[in-house]
CSV table of C-alpha atoms in Angstrom, one decimal:
chain,number,residue,atom,x,y,z
N,9,MET,CA,-40.8,-10.4,20.9
N,10,LEU,CA,-40.5,-12.3,24.1
N,11,ILE,CA,-40.9,-15.4,21.8
N,12,MET,CA,-38.0,-14.0,19.9
N,13,GLY,CA,-35.7,-13.9,22.9
N,14,VAL,CA,-36.2,-17.3,24.0
N,15,MET,CA,-35.9,-18.8,20.2
N,16,ALA,CA,-32.4,-16.8,19.9
N,17,ILE,CA,-31.4,-18.4,23.2
N,18,ALA,CA,-32.3,-21.8,21.8
N,19,ILE,CA,-30.5,-21.6,18.5
N,20,ALA,CA,-27.3,-20.6,20.8
N,21,ARG,CA,-27.9,-23.7,22.7
N,22,ILE,CA,-28.9,-26.2,19.8
N,23,ARG,CA,-26.1,-28.5,18.0
N,24,ASP,CA,-28.3,-29.8,15.4
N,25,LEU,CA,-27.8,-27.5,12.5
N,26,PHE,CA,-31.1,-28.8,10.9
N,27,ALA,CA,-33.1,-27.5,14.0
N,28,VAL,CA,-31.1,-24.2,14.1
N,29,SER,CA,-31.9,-23.5,10.6
N,30,MET,CA,-35.6,-23.9,11.2
N,31,LEU,CA,-35.5,-22.3,14.2
N,32,SER,CA,-34.1,-19.3,12.4
N,33,GLY,CA,-36.7,-19.4,9.8
N,34,ILE,CA,-39.5,-19.6,12.5
N,35,PHE,CA,-37.4,-16.3,14.0
N,36,SER,CA,-37.7,-14.4,11.2
N,37,LEU,CA,-41.6,-15.3,10.8
N,38,THR,CA,-42.0,-14.2,14.2
N,39,ALA,CA,-40.0,-11.3,13.5
N,40,ALA,CA,-42.5,-10.2,10.6
N,41,ALA,CA,-45.2,-10.4,12.7
N,42,ALA,CA,-43.8,-7.9,15.1
N,43,TYR,CA,-43.2,-5.6,12.3
N,44,VAL,CA,-47.1,-6.1,11.5
N,45,VAL,CA,-48.1,-4.7,15.0
N,46,LEU,CA,-45.2,-2.3,15.0
N,47,ASP,CA,-47.3,-0.7,11.4
N,48,ALA,CA,-44.5,-1.9,9.3
N,49,VAL,CA,-46.6,-3.9,6.7
N,50,ASP,CA,-44.1,-3.7,3.7
N,51,VAL,CA,-41.1,-4.7,6.2
N,52,ALA,CA,-43.4,-7.7,7.4
N,53,PHE,CA,-43.8,-9.0,3.7
N,54,THR,CA,-40.3,-8.6,2.9
N,55,GLU,CA,-39.1,-10.3,6.3
N,56,ALA,CA,-41.5,-13.1,5.8
N,57,ALA,CA,-40.8,-13.7,2.2
N,58,VAL,CA,-37.1,-13.0,2.1
N,59,GLY,CA,-35.8,-13.9,5.4
N,60,ALA,CA,-38.1,-16.7,6.6
N,61,GLY,CA,-37.9,-18.4,2.9
N,62,ILE,CA,-35.2,-17.6,0.8
N,63,SER,CA,-32.6,-17.5,3.7
N,64,THR,CA,-34.1,-21.2,5.3
N,65,VAL,CA,-33.9,-22.6,1.7
N,66,LEU,CA,-30.1,-21.6,1.6
N,67,MET,CA,-29.4,-22.9,4.8
N,68,LEU,CA,-30.5,-26.1,4.2
N,69,GLY,CA,-29.0,-26.2,0.9
N,70,THR,CA,-25.6,-25.6,3.0
N,71,LEU,CA,-26.7,-28.3,5.4
N,72,ALA,CA,-26.9,-30.9,2.6
N,73,LEU,CA,-23.6,-29.8,0.9
N,74,THR,CA,-21.9,-29.9,4.3
N,75,THR,CA,-22.8,-31.4,7.5
N,76,ARG,CA,-25.4,-31.5,9.8
N,77,GLN,CA,-24.0,-31.9,13.4
N,78,GLU,CA,-22.2,-29.0,15.3
N,79,LYS,CA,-19.3,-30.6,16.8
N,80,VAL,CA,-18.8,-30.2,20.6
N,81,THR,CA,-15.6,-28.1,21.4
N,82,GLY,CA,-14.7,-28.2,24.6
N,83,GLY,CA,-14.0,-24.4,25.4
N,84,LYS,CA,-15.7,-23.7,28.6
N,85,SER,CA,-13.6,-20.7,29.4
N,86,LYS,CA,-14.4,-19.2,26.1
N,87,GLY,CA,-17.8,-19.6,26.7
N,88,THR,CA,-17.2,-17.4,30.0
N,89,ALA,CA,-15.2,-15.2,28.3
N,90,ALA,CA,-17.9,-14.4,25.7
N,91,PHE,CA,-20.4,-14.0,28.0
N,92,PHE,CA,-18.5,-11.7,29.9
N,93,VAL,CA,-17.8,-9.5,26.6
N,94,VAL,CA,-21.7,-10.0,26.0
N,95,ALA,CA,-22.9,-8.8,29.3
N,96,VAL,CA,-20.6,-5.7,29.6
N,97,THR,CA,-21.6,-5.0,26.0
N,98,GLY,CA,-25.3,-5.3,26.5
N,99,ALA,CA,-25.1,-3.2,29.7
N,100,VAL,CA,-23.5,-0.3,28.1
N,101,LEU,CA,-26.3,-0.7,25.5
N,102,ILE,CA,-29.0,-0.7,27.7
N,103,TYR,CA,-27.4,2.3,29.8
N,104,GLY,CA,-27.4,4.1,26.3
N,105,THR,CA,-30.9,3.4,26.0
N,106,PHE,CA,-32.1,5.8,28.6
N,107,ASP,CA,-31.1,8.6,26.3
N,108,MET,CA,-33.8,7.4,23.8
N,109,PRO,CA,-37.2,8.9,23.2
N,110,ARG,CA,-40.0,6.9,24.6
N,111,TYR,CA,-41.7,4.0,22.6
N,112,GLY,CA,-44.2,5.5,20.2
N,113,ASP,CA,-43.7,8.9,21.1
N,114,PRO,CA,-45.1,11.4,18.4
N,115,ILE,CA,-42.6,14.2,19.4
N,116,ALA,CA,-39.6,12.3,18.8
N,117,PRO,CA,-37.0,14.0,16.6
N,118,ILE,CA,-37.3,11.4,14.2
N,119,HIS,CA,-40.8,12.4,13.1
N,120,HIS,CA,-40.1,15.6,12.5
N,121,HIS,CA,-37.5,15.9,9.9
N,122,VAL,CA,-38.3,14.5,6.4
N,123,ALA,CA,-41.0,12.1,7.4
N,124,PRO,CA,-43.8,14.8,7.6
N,125,ARG,CA,-43.3,16.0,4.1
N,126,TYR,CA,-42.9,12.5,2.6
N,127,LEU,CA,-46.6,12.0,4.5
N,128,GLU,CA,-47.8,15.3,3.2
N,129,LYS,CA,-46.7,15.8,-0.6
N,130,SER,CA,-45.7,12.2,-1.6
N,131,PHE,CA,-49.5,11.7,-2.9
N,132,GLY,CA,-49.2,14.9,-4.9
N,133,GLU,CA,-45.7,14.1,-6.3
N,134,VAL,CA,-45.9,10.5,-7.1
N,135,GLY,CA,-49.6,9.5,-6.9
N,136,MET,CA,-49.1,6.2,-4.8
N,137,PRO,CA,-51.2,5.6,-1.6
N,138,ASN,CA,-48.7,3.5,-0.3
N,139,VAL,CA,-45.8,6.1,1.1
N,140,VAL,CA,-43.1,3.3,1.8
N,141,THR,CA,-43.5,2.3,-2.1
N,142,SER,CA,-43.1,5.9,-3.4
N,143,VAL,CA,-40.0,6.8,-1.1
N,144,LEU,CA,-38.4,3.4,-2.1
N,145,ALA,CA,-38.8,3.7,-5.8
N,146,SER,CA,-39.0,7.4,-6.4
N,147,TYR,CA,-37.1,9.6,-4.0
N,148,ARG,CA,-34.8,6.8,-3.0
N,149,SER,CA,-34.4,5.2,-6.1
N,150,PHE,CA,-30.9,5.5,-6.6
N,151,ASP,CA,-30.4,3.7,-3.1
N,152,THR,CA,-32.7,0.9,-4.5
N,153,LEU,CA,-30.7,1.0,-7.6
N,154,GLY,CA,-27.7,0.6,-5.5
N,155,GLU,CA,-29.2,-2.2,-3.8
N,156,VAL,CA,-29.9,-4.1,-7.1
N,157,PHE,CA,-26.0,-4.0,-8.0
N,158,VAL,CA,-25.5,-5.4,-4.4
N,159,ILE,CA,-27.7,-8.4,-5.2
N,160,PHE,CA,-26.0,-8.8,-8.7
N,161,THR,CA,-22.5,-8.9,-7.1
N,162,ALA,CA,-23.4,-11.3,-4.2
N,163,ALA,CA,-25.1,-13.5,-7.1
N,164,THR,CA,-22.3,-13.3,-9.3
N,165,GLY,CA,-19.8,-14.0,-6.1
N,166,VAL,CA,-22.0,-17.2,-5.2
N,167,LEU,CA,-21.8,-18.5,-8.8
N,168,ALA,CA,-17.9,-17.9,-8.9
N,169,ILE,CA,-17.4,-19.6,-5.6
N,170,LEU,CA,-19.8,-22.5,-6.0
N,171,GLY,CA,-18.7,-22.9,-9.9
N,172,ARG,CA,-15.5,-23.9,-8.7
N,173,VAL,CA,-16.8,-26.1,-5.9
N,174,GLY,CA,-18.4,-28.1,-8.7
N,175,ARG,CA,-15.3,-28.3,-11.3
N,176,ARG,CA,-13.0,-29.3,-8.2
N,177,ARG,CA,-15.4,-32.1,-7.1
N,178,ARG,CA,-15.3,-33.4,-10.5
N,179,GLU,CA,-11.5,-33.3,-10.6
N,180,ASP,CA,-11.4,-34.8,-7.3
N,181,GLU,CA,-13.5,-37.6,-8.9
N,182,GLU,CA,-11.5,-38.4,-11.7
N,183,ALA,CA,-8.2,-38.1,-9.6
N,184,ASP,CA,-10.1,-40.8,-7.5
N,185,GLU,CA,-10.5,-42.6,-10.5
N,186,THR,CA,-6.7,-42.7,-11.4
N,187,LYS,CA,-6.1,-43.8,-7.7
N,188,THR,CA,-4.4,-40.6,-6.6
N,189,ALA,CA,-4.7,-40.0,-3.1
N,190,ARG,CA,-7.2,-37.3,-2.0
N,191,THR,CA,-4.7,-35.8,0.5
N,192,GLU,CA,-2.4,-35.0,-2.1
N,193,ASP,CA,-5.0,-33.6,-4.4
N,194,ALA,CA,-6.3,-31.0,-1.6
N,195,SER,CA,-3.0,-29.5,-0.8
N,196,PRO,CA,-2.5,-27.5,-4.4
N,197,ASP,CA,-6.3,-26.7,-4.1
N,198,LYS,CA,-5.8,-24.9,-0.8
N,199,GLU,CA,-3.0,-22.7,-2.1
N,200,THR,CA,-4.7,-21.5,-4.8
N,201,ALA,CA,-7.7,-20.6,-2.5
N,202,SER,CA,-5.4,-18.2,-0.2
R,25,MET,CA,-65.5,-12.6,8.4
R,26,GLN,CA,-66.2,-10.6,11.4
R,27,GLY,CA,-66.0,-14.0,13.2
R,28,ILE,CA,-62.6,-14.4,12.4
R,29,VAL,CA,-61.9,-10.6,13.6
R,30,ASP,CA,-63.5,-11.4,16.8
R,31,ALA,CA,-61.3,-14.6,17.2
R,32,PHE,CA,-58.3,-12.6,17.3
R,33,ALA,CA,-59.8,-9.9,19.8
R,34,PRO,CA,-58.0,-11.7,22.6
R,35,LEU,CA,-55.0,-11.5,21.0
R,36,TYR,CA,-55.1,-8.0,20.2
R,37,ALA,CA,-56.2,-7.0,23.8
R,38,MET,CA,-53.1,-8.9,25.1
R,39,TRP,CA,-51.0,-6.9,22.4
R,40,GLN,CA,-52.5,-3.7,23.7
R,41,SER,CA,-51.8,-4.2,27.2
R,42,PHE,CA,-48.4,-5.2,26.3
R,43,GLU,CA,-48.0,-1.8,24.7
R,44,ALA,CA,-49.4,0.0,27.3
R,45,PHE,CA,-46.9,-1.5,29.2
R,46,MET,CA,-44.4,-0.4,27.1
R,47,ALA,CA,-45.6,3.2,26.7
R,48,GLY,CA,-47.2,3.5,29.6
R,49,PRO,CA,-46.2,6.2,32.6
R,50,GLY,CA,-45.6,3.6,35.1
R,51,SER,CA,-42.7,1.8,32.8
R,52,PRO,CA,-39.8,3.9,31.3
R,53,GLY,CA,-41.2,2.8,27.7
R,54,LEU,CA,-38.2,1.3,27.0
R,55,LEU,CA,-38.8,-2.4,27.2
R,56,GLY,CA,-38.8,-2.8,23.6
R,57,TYR,CA,-35.2,-1.5,23.3
R,58,TRP,CA,-34.3,-3.6,25.8
R,59,ILE,CA,-35.7,-6.7,24.2
R,60,VAL,CA,-33.7,-5.6,21.2
R,61,VAL,CA,-30.3,-5.2,23.0
R,62,VAL,CA,-30.8,-8.9,24.6
R,63,LEU,CA,-31.5,-10.5,21.1
R,64,MET,CA,-28.5,-8.6,19.7
R,65,MET,CA,-26.1,-9.8,22.5
R,66,THR,CA,-27.6,-13.3,21.8
R,67,GLY,CA,-26.4,-13.0,18.0
R,68,PHE,CA,-23.1,-11.4,19.0
R,69,TYR,CA,-22.4,-14.5,21.7
R,70,ILE,CA,-23.3,-17.0,19.3
R,71,VAL,CA,-21.2,-15.2,16.9
R,72,ILE,CA,-18.0,-14.9,19.0
R,73,ALA,CA,-18.4,-18.1,21.2
R,74,HIS,CA,-19.0,-21.0,18.5
R,75,ASP,CA,-16.6,-22.4,16.2
R,76,ASN,CA,-18.9,-23.9,13.7
R,77,LEU,CA,-19.4,-21.4,10.5
R,78,VAL,CA,-23.0,-22.1,9.9
R,79,LYS,CA,-24.0,-21.4,13.4
R,80,LYS,CA,-21.7,-18.3,13.3
R,81,ILE,CA,-24.2,-17.0,10.2
R,82,VAL,CA,-27.1,-17.8,12.0
R,83,GLY,CA,-25.7,-15.9,14.7
R,84,LEU,CA,-25.1,-12.8,12.4
R,85,ASN,CA,-28.6,-13.3,11.1
R,86,VAL,CA,-30.3,-12.6,14.6
R,87,PHE,CA,-27.9,-9.8,15.3
R,88,GLN,CA,-29.1,-8.1,11.7
R,89,VAL,CA,-32.9,-8.7,13.0
R,90,SER,CA,-32.5,-7.0,16.0
R,91,VAL,CA,-31.1,-4.1,14.4
R,92,PHE,CA,-34.0,-3.9,12.0
R,93,LEU,CA,-36.6,-4.6,15.0
R,94,PHE,CA,-34.8,-1.4,16.9
R,95,TYR,CA,-35.5,0.7,13.2
R,96,ILE,CA,-38.8,-0.4,13.2
R,97,LEU,CA,-39.4,0.5,17.1
R,98,MET,CA,-38.1,3.6,16.3
R,99,ALA,CA,-40.6,4.5,13.7
R,100,LYS,CA,-43.8,3.4,15.4
R,101,VAL,CA,-46.1,6.4,16.6
R,102,SER,CA,-48.9,5.6,19.3
R,103,GLY,CA,-52.3,5.8,17.5
R,104,GLY,CA,-50.9,6.0,14.1
R,105,THR,CA,-51.3,3.2,11.5
R,106,ALA,CA,-49.3,1.9,8.6
R,107,PRO,CA,-48.3,4.4,6.2
R,108,ILE,CA,-50.7,3.8,3.6
R,109,LEU,CA,-52.6,7.2,2.7
R,110,ALA,CA,-56.3,6.9,3.7
R,111,ASP,CA,-59.0,9.3,4.2
R,112,GLY,CA,-60.0,10.2,7.5
R,113,ILE,CA,-56.8,9.0,9.1
R,114,GLU,CA,-54.1,11.5,10.6
R,115,LYS,CA,-51.3,10.0,12.5
R,116,TYR,CA,-49.1,7.6,10.4
R,117,ALA,CA,-45.9,5.5,11.1
R,118,ASN,CA,-42.8,6.8,9.9
R,119,PRO,CA,-41.9,5.8,6.6
R,120,LEU,CA,-38.6,6.4,6.4
R,121,PRO,CA,-37.0,3.7,8.5
R,122,HIS,CA,-39.7,1.0,7.1
R,123,VAL,CA,-37.9,1.8,3.4
R,124,LEU,CA,-34.3,1.6,5.0
R,125,ILE,CA,-34.8,-1.6,6.6
R,126,LEU,CA,-36.6,-3.2,3.6
R,127,THR,CA,-33.4,-2.7,1.7
R,128,ALA,CA,-31.4,-3.8,4.5
R,129,ILE,CA,-33.3,-7.3,4.4
R,130,VAL,CA,-32.7,-7.7,0.8
R,131,VAL,CA,-29.0,-6.8,1.0
R,132,GLY,CA,-28.6,-8.9,4.7
R,133,VAL,CA,-29.8,-12.1,2.6
R,134,ALA,CA,-27.2,-11.4,-0.3
R,135,THR,CA,-24.7,-11.2,2.1
R,136,THR,CA,-25.8,-14.4,4.0
R,137,ALA,CA,-26.0,-16.2,0.6
R,138,LEU,CA,-22.4,-15.2,-0.1
R,139,GLY,CA,-21.2,-16.1,3.6
R,140,LEU,CA,-23.0,-19.6,3.1
R,141,ALA,CA,-21.3,-20.1,-0.3
R,142,LEU,CA,-17.6,-19.5,1.4
R,143,VAL,CA,-18.8,-21.9,4.3
R,144,VAL,CA,-19.5,-24.7,1.2
R,145,ARG,CA,-16.1,-23.8,-0.4
R,146,ILE,CA,-14.4,-24.0,3.0
R,147,ARG,CA,-15.7,-27.2,3.7
R,148,ASN,CA,-14.4,-28.4,0.2
R,149,ALA,CA,-10.7,-27.4,1.0
R,150,TYR,CA,-10.6,-28.4,4.6
R,151,ASP,CA,-13.1,-31.1,5.0
R,152,THR,CA,-14.6,-29.0,7.8
R,153,ILE,CA,-16.4,-26.5,9.0
R,154,GLU,CA,-15.3,-26.2,12.4
R,155,ASP,CA,-13.3,-23.2,13.1
R,156,ASP,CA,-10.6,-24.6,15.2
R,157,GLU,CA,-10.2,-27.5,13.1
R,158,ILE,CA,-9.6,-25.5,10.1
R,159,GLN,CA,-6.9,-23.4,11.9
R,160,ALA,CA,-5.5,-26.6,13.2
R,161,VAL,CA,-5.0,-27.8,9.5
R,162,GLU,CA,-3.3,-24.8,8.8
R,163,GLU,CA,-0.9,-24.9,11.5
R,164,GLU,CA,0.2,-28.3,10.5
R,165,GLU,CA,0.7,-27.4,7.1
R,166,ASP,CA,2.7,-24.2,8.1
R,167,ALA,CA,4.8,-26.9,10.3
């Protein structure tokens, strides 16, 4: 987890976006390793496949369609102000952790509400040794169904947005062929976007 | 097979001493939460201090992972194992946060995909993915 902290700061400093997306992939993978040692193997699987895999691919695809380099923005004062805000928020959050139960404490309130019931009864009720699976697919199946709807909506949204981009690019090429200035073509485009 | 397990023994011993430091009587047992706070604030800093839109989305991802880590830390029970029922094991980690985070990871990737698609769209409309340059273009149009 300390490695993750170092990596996050590196992500903040590096301007080459290709390196940033690679680092965020490694960051996810380290997070997956941390989940394994914290006994959350199912979460680790998902993080390694989805966080480290698919996110990185999406990020690289975006870079291929846009640009690789982050521009140097001369906002020294902005950085200082942001750092101040972040430091204050972080201090408040750390103050909040003093009320948290200690790490790994078995008598923490979180372990005494519904979790023991799942651990005791889920094998008899669902018949799966993996409690995470039986909670996900049986007790909270409507939640999982909702998740599927979210993914469907996101996929529809991405296709709607990028489908427009593809069409616009073809129109742009046609416009370029007829020697129309690209800047004139771009202004009605923005009006439709807003 | 045992050789492979032995090869990882020093790493495991390192982890155990780290765990003892996190949960031990000498330390307040909150180190994990503090690392989470540092990660979260780094993500927050990236989001508010950088103008590049792709960088902002990476910052949001860092923030997100820190929240996941926070939940998983709470689910841990000392001396417990992964919540897969087996004979002769008494203590398990709390499965409920694991389920919630499993859902959250997938939803997080869906929102990331949508955000990146919007970045591509913005780039096509404004020819830049820097926040301040987009604002400059908009002000130019208003004038």
